[in-house]
Short mmCIF file of C-alpha atoms (C1' of nucleotides) in Angstrom, two decimals:
data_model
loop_
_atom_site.label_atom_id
_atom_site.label_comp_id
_atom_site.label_asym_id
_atom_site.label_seq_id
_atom_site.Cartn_x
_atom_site.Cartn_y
_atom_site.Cartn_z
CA UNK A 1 71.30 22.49 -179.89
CA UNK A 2 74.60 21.43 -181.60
CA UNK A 3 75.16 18.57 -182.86
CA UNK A 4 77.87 15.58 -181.43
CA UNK A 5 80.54 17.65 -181.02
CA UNK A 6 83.46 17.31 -178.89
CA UNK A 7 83.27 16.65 -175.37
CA UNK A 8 82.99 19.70 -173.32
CA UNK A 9 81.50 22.74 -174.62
CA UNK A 10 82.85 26.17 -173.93
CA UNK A 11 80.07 28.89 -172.11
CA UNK A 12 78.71 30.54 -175.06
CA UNK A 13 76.37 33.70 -175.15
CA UNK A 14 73.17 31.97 -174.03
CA UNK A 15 70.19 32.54 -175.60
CA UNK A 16 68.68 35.30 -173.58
CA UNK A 17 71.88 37.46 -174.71
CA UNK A 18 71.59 36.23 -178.45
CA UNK A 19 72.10 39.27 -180.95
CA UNK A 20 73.54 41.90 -177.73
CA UNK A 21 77.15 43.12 -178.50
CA UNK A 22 79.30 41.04 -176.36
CA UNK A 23 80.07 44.74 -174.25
CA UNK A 24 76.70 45.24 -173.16
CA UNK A 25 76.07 41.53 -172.57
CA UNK A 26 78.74 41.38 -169.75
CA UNK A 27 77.01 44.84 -168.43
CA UNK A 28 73.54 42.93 -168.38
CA UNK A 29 75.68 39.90 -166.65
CA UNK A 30 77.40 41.99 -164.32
CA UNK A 31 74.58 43.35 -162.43
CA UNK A 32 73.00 40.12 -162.13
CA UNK A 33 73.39 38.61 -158.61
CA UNK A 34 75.41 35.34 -158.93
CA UNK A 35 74.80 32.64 -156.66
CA UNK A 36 75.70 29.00 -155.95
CA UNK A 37 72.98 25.83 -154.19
CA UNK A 38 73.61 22.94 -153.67
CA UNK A 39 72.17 19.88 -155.43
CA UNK A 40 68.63 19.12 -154.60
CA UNK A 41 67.85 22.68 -153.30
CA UNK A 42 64.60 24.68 -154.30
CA UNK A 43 64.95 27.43 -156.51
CA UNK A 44 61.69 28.82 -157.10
CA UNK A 45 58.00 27.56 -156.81
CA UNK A 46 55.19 27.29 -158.89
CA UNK A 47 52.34 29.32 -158.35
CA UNK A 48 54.38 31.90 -156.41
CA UNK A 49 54.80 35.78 -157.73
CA UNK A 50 57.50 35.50 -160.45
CA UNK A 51 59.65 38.31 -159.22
CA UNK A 52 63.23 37.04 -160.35
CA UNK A 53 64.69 35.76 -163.74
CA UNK A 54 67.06 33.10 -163.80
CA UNK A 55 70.21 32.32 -166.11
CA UNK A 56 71.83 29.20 -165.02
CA UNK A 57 75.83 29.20 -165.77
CA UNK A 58 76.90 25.78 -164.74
CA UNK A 59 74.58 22.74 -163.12
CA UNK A 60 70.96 21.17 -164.32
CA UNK A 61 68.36 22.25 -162.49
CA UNK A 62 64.82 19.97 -162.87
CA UNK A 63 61.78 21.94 -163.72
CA UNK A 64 58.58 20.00 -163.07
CA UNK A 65 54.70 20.51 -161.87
CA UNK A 66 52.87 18.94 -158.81
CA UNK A 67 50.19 16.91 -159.69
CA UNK A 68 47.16 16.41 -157.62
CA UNK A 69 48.63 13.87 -155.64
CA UNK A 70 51.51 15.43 -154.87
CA UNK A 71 53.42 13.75 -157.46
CA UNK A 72 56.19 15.41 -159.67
CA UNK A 73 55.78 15.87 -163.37
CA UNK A 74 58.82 16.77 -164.96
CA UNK A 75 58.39 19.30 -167.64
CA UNK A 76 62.02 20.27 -168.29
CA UNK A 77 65.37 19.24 -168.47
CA UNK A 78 67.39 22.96 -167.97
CA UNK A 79 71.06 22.51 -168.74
CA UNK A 80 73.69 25.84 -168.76
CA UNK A 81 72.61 28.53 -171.04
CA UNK A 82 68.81 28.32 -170.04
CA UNK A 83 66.49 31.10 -168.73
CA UNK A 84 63.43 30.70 -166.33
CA UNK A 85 61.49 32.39 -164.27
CA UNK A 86 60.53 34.55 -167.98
CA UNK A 87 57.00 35.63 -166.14
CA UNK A 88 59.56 38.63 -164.72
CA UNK A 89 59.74 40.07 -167.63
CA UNK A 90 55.77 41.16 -167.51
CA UNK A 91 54.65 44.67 -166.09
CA UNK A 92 51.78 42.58 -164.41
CA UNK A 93 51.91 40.34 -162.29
CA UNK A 94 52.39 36.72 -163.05
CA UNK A 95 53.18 33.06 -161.48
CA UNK A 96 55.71 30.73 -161.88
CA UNK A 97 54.13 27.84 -163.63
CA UNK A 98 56.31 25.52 -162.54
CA UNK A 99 58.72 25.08 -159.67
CA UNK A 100 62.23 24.35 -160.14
CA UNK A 101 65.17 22.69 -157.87
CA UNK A 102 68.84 21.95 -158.75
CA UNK A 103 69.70 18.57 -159.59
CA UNK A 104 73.14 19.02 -159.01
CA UNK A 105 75.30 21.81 -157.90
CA UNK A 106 74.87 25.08 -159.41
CA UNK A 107 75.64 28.18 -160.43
CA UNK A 108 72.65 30.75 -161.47
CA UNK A 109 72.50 34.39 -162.48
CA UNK A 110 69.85 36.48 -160.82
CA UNK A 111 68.07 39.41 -161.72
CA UNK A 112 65.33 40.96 -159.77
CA UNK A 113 62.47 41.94 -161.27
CA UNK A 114 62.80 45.63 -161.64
CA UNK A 115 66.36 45.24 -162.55
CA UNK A 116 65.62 42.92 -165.53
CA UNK A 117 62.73 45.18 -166.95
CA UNK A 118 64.78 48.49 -166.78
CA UNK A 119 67.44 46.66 -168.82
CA UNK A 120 64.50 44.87 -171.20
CA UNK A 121 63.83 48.73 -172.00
CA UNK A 122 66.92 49.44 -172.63
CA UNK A 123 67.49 46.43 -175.10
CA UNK A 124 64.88 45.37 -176.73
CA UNK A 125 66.53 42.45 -178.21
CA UNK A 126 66.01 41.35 -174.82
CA UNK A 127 62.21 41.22 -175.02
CA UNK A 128 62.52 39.38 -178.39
CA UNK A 129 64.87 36.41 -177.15
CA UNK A 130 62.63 35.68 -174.69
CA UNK A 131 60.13 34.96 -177.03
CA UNK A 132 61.81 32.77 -178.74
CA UNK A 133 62.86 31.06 -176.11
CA UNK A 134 59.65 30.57 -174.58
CA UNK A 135 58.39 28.99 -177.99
CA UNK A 136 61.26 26.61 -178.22
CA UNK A 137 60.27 25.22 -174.61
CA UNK A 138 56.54 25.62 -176.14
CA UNK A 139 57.32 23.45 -179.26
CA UNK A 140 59.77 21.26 -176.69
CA UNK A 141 56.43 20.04 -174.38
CA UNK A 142 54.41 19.76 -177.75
CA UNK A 143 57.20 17.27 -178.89
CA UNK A 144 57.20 15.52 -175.21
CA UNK A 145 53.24 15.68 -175.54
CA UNK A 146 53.17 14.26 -179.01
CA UNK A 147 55.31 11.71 -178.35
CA UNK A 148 53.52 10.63 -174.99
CA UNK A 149 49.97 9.92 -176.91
CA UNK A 150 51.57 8.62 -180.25
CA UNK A 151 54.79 6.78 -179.35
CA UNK A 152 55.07 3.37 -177.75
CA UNK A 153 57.34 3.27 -174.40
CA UNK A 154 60.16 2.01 -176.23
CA UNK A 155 60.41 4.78 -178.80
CA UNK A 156 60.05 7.47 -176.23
CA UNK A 157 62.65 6.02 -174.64
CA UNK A 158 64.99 5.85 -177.82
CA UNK A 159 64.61 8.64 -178.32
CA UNK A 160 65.20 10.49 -174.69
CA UNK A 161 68.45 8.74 -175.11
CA UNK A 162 69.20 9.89 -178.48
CA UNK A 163 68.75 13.05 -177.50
CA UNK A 164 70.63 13.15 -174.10
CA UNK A 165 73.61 12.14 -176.01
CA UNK A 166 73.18 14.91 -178.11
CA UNK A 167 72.73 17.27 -175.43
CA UNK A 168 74.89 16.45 -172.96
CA UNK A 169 76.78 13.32 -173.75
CA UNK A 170 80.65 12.83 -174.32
CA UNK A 171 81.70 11.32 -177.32
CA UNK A 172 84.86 8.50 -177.74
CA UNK A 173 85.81 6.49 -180.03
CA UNK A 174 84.15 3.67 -178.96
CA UNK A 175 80.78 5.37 -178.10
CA UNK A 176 78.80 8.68 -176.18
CA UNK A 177 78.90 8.48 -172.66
CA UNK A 178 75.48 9.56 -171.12
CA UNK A 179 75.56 10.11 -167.48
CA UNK A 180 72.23 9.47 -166.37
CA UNK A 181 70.19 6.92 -164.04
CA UNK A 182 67.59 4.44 -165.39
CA UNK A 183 65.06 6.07 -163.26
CA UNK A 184 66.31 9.88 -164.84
CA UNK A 185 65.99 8.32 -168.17
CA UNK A 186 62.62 7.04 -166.86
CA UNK A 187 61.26 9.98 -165.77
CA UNK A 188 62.45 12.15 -168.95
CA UNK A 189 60.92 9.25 -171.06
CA UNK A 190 57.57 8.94 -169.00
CA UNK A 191 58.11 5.77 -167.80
CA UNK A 192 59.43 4.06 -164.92
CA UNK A 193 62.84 2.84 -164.21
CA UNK A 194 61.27 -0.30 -164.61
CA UNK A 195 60.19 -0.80 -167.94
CA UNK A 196 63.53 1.35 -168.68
CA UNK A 197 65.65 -1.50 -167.10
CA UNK A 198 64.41 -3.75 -169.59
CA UNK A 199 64.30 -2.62 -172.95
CA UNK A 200 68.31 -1.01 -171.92
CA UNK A 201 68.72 -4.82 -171.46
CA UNK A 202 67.37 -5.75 -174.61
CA UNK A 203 69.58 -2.75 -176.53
CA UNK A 204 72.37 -4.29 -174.26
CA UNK A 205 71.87 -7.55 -175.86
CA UNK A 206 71.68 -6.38 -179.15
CA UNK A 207 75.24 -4.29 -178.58
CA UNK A 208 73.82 -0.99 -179.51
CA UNK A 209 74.44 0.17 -175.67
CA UNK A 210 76.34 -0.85 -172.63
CA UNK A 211 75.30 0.31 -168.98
CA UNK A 212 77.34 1.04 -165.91
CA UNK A 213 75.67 2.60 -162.51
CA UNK A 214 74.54 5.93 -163.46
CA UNK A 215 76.04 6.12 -167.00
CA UNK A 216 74.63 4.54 -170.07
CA UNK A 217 77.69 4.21 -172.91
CA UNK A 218 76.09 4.29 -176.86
CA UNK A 219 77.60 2.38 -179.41
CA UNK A 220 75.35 2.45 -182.28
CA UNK A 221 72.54 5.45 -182.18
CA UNK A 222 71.73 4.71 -185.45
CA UNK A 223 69.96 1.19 -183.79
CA UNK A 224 67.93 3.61 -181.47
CA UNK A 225 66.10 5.77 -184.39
CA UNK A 226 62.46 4.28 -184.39
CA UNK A 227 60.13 5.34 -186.88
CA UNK B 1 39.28 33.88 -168.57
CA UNK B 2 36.51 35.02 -167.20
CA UNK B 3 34.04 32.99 -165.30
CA UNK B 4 30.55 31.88 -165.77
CA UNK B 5 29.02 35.29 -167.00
CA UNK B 6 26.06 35.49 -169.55
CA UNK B 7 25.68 33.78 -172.56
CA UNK B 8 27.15 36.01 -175.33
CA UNK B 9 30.17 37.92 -174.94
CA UNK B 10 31.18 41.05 -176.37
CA UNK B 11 34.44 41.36 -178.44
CA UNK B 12 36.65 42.57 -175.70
CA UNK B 13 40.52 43.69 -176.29
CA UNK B 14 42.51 40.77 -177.15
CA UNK B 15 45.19 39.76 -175.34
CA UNK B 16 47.61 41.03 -178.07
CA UNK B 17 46.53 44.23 -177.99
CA UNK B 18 46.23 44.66 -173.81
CA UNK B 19 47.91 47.88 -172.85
CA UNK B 20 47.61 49.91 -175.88
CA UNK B 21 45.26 52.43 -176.20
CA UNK B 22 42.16 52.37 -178.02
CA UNK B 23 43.34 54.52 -180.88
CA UNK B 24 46.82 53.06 -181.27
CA UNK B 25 44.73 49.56 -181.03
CA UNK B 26 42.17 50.17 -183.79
CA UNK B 27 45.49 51.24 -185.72
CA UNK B 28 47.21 48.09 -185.78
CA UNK B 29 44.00 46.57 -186.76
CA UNK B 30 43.31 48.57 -189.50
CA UNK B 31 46.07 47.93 -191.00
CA UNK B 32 46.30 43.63 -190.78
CA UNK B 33 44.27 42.12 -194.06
CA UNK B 34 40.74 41.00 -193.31
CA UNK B 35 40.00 37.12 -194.12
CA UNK B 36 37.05 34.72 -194.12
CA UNK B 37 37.55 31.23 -194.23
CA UNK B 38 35.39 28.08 -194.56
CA UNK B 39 34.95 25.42 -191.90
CA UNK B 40 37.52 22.76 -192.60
CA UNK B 41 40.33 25.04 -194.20
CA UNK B 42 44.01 25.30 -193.83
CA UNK B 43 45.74 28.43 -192.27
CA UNK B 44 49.27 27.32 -191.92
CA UNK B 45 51.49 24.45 -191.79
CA UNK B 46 54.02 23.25 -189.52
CA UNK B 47 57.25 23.67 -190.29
CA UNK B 48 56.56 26.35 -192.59
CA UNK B 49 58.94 29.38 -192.57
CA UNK B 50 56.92 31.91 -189.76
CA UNK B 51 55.77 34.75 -191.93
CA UNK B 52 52.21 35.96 -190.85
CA UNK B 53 50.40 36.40 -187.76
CA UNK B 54 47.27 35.92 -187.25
CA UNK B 55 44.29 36.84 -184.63
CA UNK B 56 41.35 35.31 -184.84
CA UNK B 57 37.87 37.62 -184.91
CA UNK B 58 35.26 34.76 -185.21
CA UNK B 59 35.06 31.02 -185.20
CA UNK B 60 37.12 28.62 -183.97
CA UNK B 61 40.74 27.03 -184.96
CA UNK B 62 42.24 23.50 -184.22
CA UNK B 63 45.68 23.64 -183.48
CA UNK B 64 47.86 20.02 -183.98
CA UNK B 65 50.99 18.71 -184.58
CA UNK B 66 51.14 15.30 -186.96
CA UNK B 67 52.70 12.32 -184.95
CA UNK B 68 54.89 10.41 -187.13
CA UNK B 69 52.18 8.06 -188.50
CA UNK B 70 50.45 11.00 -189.90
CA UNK B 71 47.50 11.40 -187.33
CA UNK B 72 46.47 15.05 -185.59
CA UNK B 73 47.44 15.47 -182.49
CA UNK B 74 45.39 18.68 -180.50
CA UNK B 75 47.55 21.26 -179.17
CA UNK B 76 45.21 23.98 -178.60
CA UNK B 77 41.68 24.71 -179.28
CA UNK B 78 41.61 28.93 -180.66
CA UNK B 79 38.64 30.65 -179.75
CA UNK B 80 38.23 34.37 -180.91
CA UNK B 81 40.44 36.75 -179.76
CA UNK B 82 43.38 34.24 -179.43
CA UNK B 83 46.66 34.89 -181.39
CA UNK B 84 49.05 32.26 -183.42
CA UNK B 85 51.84 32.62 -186.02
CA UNK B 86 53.80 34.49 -183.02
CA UNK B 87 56.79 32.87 -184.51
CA UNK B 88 56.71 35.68 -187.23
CA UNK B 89 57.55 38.80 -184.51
CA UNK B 90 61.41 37.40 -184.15
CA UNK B 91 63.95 38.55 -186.75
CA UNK B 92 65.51 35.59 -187.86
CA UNK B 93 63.32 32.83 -189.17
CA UNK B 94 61.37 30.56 -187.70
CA UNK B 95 58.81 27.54 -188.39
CA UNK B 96 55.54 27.50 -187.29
CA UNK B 97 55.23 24.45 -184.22
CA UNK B 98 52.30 23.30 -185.90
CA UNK B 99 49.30 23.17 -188.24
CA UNK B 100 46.18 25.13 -187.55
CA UNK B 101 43.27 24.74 -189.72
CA UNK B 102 39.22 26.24 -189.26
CA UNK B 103 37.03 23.83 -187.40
CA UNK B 104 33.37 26.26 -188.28
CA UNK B 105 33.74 29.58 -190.73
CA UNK B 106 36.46 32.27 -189.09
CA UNK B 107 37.37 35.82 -189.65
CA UNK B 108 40.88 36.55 -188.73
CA UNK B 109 42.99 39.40 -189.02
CA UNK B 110 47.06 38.85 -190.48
CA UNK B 111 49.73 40.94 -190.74
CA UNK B 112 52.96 39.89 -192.61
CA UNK B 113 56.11 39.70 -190.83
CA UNK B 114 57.66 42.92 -191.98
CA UNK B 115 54.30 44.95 -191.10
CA UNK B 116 54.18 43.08 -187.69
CA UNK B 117 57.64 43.78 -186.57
CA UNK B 118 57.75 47.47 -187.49
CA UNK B 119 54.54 47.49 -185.18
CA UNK B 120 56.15 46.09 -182.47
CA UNK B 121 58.82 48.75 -183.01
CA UNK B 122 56.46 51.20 -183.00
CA UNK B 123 54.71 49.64 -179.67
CA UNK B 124 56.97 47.68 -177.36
CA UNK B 125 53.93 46.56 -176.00
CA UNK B 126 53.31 44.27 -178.77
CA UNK B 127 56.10 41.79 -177.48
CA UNK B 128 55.39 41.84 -173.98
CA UNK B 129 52.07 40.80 -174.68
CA UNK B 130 53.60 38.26 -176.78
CA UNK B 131 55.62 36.74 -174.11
CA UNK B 132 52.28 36.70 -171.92
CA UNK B 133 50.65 35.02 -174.54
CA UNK B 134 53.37 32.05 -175.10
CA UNK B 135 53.67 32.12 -171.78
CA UNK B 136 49.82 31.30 -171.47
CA UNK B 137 50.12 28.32 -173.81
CA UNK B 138 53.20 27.14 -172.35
CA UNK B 139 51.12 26.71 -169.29
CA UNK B 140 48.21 25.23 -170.83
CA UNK B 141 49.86 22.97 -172.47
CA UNK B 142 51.26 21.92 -169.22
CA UNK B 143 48.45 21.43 -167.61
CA UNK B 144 47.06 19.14 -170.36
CA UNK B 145 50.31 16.86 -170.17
CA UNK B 146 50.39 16.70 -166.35
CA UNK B 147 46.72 15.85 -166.65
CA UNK B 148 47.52 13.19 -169.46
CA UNK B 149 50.33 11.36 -167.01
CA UNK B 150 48.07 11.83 -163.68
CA UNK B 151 44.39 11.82 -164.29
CA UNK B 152 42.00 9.50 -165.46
CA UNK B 153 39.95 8.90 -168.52
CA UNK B 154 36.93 10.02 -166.23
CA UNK B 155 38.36 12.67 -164.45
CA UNK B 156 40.01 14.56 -167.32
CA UNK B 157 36.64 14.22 -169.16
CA UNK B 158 35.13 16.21 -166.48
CA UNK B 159 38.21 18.80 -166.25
CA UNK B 160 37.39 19.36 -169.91
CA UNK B 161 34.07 19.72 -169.67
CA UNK B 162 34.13 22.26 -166.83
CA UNK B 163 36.30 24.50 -168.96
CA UNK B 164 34.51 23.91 -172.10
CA UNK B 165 31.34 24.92 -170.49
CA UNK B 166 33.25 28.31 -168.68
CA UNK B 167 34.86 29.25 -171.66
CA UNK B 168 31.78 28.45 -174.45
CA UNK B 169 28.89 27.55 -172.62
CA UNK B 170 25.89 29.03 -172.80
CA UNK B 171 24.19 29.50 -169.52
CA UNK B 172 20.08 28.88 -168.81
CA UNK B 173 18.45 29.03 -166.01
CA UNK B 174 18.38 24.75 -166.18
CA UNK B 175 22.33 24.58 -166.56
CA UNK B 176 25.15 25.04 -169.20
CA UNK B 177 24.68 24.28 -173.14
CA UNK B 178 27.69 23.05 -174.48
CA UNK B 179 28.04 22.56 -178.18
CA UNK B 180 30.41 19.92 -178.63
CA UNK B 181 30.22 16.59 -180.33
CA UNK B 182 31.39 13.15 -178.29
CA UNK B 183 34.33 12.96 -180.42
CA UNK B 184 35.61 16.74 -179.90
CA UNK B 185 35.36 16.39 -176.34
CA UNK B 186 37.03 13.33 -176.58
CA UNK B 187 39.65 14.12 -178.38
CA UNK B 188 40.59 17.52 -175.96
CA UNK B 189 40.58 14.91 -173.09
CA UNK B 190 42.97 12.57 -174.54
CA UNK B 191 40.44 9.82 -174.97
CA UNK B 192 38.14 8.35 -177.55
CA UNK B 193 34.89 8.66 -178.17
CA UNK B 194 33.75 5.58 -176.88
CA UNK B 195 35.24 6.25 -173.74
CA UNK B 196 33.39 9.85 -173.84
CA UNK B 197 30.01 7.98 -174.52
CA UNK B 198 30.37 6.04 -171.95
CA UNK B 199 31.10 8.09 -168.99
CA UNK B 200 28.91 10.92 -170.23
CA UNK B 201 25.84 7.95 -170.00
CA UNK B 202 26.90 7.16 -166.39
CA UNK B 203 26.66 11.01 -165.97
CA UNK B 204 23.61 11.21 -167.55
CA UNK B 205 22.19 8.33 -165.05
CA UNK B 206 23.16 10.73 -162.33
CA UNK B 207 21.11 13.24 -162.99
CA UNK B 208 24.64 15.59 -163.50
CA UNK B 209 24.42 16.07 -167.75
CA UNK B 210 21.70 15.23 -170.54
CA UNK B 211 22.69 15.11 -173.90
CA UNK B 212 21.26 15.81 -177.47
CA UNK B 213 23.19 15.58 -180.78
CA UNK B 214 25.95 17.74 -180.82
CA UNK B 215 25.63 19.25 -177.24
CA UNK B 216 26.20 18.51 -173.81
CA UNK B 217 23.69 20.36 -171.11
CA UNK B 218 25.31 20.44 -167.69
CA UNK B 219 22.96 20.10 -164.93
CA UNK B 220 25.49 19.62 -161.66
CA UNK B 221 28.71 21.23 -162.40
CA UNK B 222 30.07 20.56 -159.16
CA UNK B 223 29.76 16.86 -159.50
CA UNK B 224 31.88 17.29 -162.03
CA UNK B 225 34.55 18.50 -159.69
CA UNK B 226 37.19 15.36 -159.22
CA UNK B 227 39.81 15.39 -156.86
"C1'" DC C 1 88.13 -4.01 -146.06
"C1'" DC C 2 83.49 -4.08 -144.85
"C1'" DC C 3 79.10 -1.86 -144.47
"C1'" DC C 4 75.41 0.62 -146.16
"C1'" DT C 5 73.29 3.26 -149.45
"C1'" DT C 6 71.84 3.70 -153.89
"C1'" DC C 7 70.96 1.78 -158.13
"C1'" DC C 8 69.70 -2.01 -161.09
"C1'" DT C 9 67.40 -6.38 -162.42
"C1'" DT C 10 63.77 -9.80 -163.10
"C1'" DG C 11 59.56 -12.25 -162.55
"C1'" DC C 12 54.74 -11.79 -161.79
"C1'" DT C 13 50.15 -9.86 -161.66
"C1'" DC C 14 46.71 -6.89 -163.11
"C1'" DC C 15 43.75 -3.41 -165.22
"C1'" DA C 16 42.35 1.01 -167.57
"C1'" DG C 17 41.06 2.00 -171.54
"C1'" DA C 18 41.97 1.43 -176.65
"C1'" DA C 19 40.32 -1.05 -180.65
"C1'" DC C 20 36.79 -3.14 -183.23
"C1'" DA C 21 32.21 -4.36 -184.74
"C1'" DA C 22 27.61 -3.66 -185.24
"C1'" DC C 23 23.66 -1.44 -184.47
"C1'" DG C 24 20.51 2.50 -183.24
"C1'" DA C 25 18.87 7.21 -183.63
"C1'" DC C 26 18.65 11.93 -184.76
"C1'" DG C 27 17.82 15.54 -187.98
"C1'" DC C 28 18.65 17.77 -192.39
"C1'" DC C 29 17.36 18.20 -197.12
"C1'" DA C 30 14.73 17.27 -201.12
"C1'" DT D 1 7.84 11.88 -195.51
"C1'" DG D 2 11.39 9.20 -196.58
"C1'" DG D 3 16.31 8.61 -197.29
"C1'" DC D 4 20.90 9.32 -195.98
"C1'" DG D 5 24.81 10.95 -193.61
"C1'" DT D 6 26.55 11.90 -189.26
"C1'" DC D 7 26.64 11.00 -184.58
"C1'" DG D 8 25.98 8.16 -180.63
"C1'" DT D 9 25.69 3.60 -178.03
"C1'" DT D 10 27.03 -0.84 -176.21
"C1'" DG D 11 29.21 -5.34 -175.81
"C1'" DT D 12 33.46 -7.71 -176.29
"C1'" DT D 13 38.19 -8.48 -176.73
"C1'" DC D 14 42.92 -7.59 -175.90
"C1'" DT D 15 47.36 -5.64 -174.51
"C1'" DG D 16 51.06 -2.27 -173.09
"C1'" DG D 17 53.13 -1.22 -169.52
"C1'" DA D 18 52.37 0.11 -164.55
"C1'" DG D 19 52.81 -1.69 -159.93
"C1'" DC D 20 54.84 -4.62 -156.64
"C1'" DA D 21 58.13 -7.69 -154.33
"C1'" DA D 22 62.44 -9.45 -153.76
"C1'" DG D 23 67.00 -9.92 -154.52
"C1'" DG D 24 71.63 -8.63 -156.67
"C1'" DA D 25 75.58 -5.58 -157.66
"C1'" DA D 26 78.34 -1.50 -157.55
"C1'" DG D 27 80.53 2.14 -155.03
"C1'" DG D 28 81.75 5.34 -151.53
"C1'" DG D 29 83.02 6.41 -146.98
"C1'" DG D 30 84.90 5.33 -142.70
#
DNA sequence: CCCCTTCCTTGCTCCAGAACAACGACGCCA
DNA sequence: TGGCGTCGTTGTTCTGGAGCAAGGAAGGGG
């Protein structure tokens, strides 16, 4: 969303508040139920009867679909400040389309079904934020799709990192910090940690990045835009 | 949607309207601006600043995003009833996610943004249905990538089929008519038409398909079933 | 300080399917 | 009925990057 800022961000009004006087946005807030998981635990699952809406305050949580195999396909990245489990919001009933599990620890607002929709009537700003949001994760796979078909490995990788660091990375003076595993990187790239290894190595080489374990430190983004 | 009924449909409530009565629906209608368009024509670009919605009456619609070497990607394929522009409902402005042009002659319905959003003011309905909707494509569009990272060339040439011929196909007593060229097909299973030639001869060799010019007649639909 | 887990690296093999070329065939329109 | 444009077929070549195996390095925890 922003761009390379300073390091840590405050909590602003997430998205799903956007536009709601800051008054009734703690009300909404309040009568969520807050909880905290550990990392790696299951949050919701796809297919199931979408019957809670979910705010996460602190943590990333991994949002992904089970392919026929059993395999995991990520499909999002969800830092603090994003909403899921939007089905909720619908008078019918509806399915979680994906399933979702913390990455790390968290900490999530809760709202249970009924609860959500009697405050969705009582601000409607609340119906129109979720759309909005749902089309940003809607143009966010189209980019992720586009790029798959279109982009070599190397590019999508590029620019995954790119990205990251603009997301979530910490910026010094000698470079953005991105904490994240080749395999992470991998996955959010669609490849494997493999073919990430190596072209890191070659960027390595080339001084535009260094690597520890688990944190990938960029020196000169403006090497990583591929066109 | 529905499964394999008969071979014409009527023109049932679209999904936009789902919830509103009759009266209030032909309404809303009657007030969006009627157009006919030619096979091959532009409705909107992406990128553009979101100001009309559309719904589409007859025909069909491609819907693609450009990859950066200026070739059409598919995002969606619009049938009648379908809705896109839903960028337009929010307040502040948006783009469009992508381009969307007529693939055979369409009638569409549009309603500019100001008409649209006192509508949904008027019926709250409007942007649940909304959310559905994005929801909807968020989905599909999910199920397309996971297929595109986990399938094969021959199996997600037979997923596409199957739902071509349950959403379009015509149904005889000797199978499923499916009007669709090599290259269409192709290009909704993320393959080329080569590819699509090929398998649909060893198909054809089975006994499961025949093919003319333009159409695909399914014989065995549940050989077509890949696991 | 050492062990053990987790992460990273590097070399090698292999193949699905894209890309290209060239030809064949259907069917519309005059 | 013949010509032409679109669509379909088939053989061949070629390569990006996945998959695998094996070993190396960094930390964290006891």
């Amino acid at each position: 969303m922003s761009d390379a800022g300073t390091a840590r961000k405050p909590n602003p009004l997430p998205k799903l508040l956007a536009g709601i006087g800051e008054k009734d946005a703690s009300k909404i807030l309040e009568v969520a139920n807050s909880t905290k998981l550990l990392a790696g635990q299951m949050i919701l699952t796809g297919g199931e009867r979408a019957t809670r809406l979910f705010l996460l305050k602190t943590g990333t949580v991994r949002y992904y679909r089970l392919t026929h195999e059993g395999d995991e396909v990520l499909l999002g990245w969800l830092v603090p400040g994003d909403v899921f489990g939007l089905g909720t919001l619908l008078g019918s009933t509806t399915a979680y389309l994906g399933s979702a599990r913390t990455v790390t620890e968290c900490e999530l607002y809760v709202w249970e079904q009924e609860r959500i929709r009697k405050l969705a009537e009582t601000y409607p700003q609340l119906a129109e934020n979720s759309i909005r949001i749902v089309l940003e994760y809607l143009s966010g796979l189209a980019t992720r799709h586009v790029g798959l078909v279109s982009r070599s490995a190397e590019q999508r990788l590029a620019d995954t990192l790119l990205s990251l660091g603009r997301r979530t990375g910490i910026v010094h003076s000698w470079g953005v910090d991105v904490n994240v595993t080749n395999e992470q990187l991998g996955e959010l790239a669609h490849t494997t940690p493999f073919t990430a290894s190596r072209l890191l190595r070659s960027w390595k080489q080339a001084g535009t990045v260094s690597k520890k374990r688990g944190k990938i430190v960029i020196h000169m983004p403006e090497s990583l835009v591929m066109d």
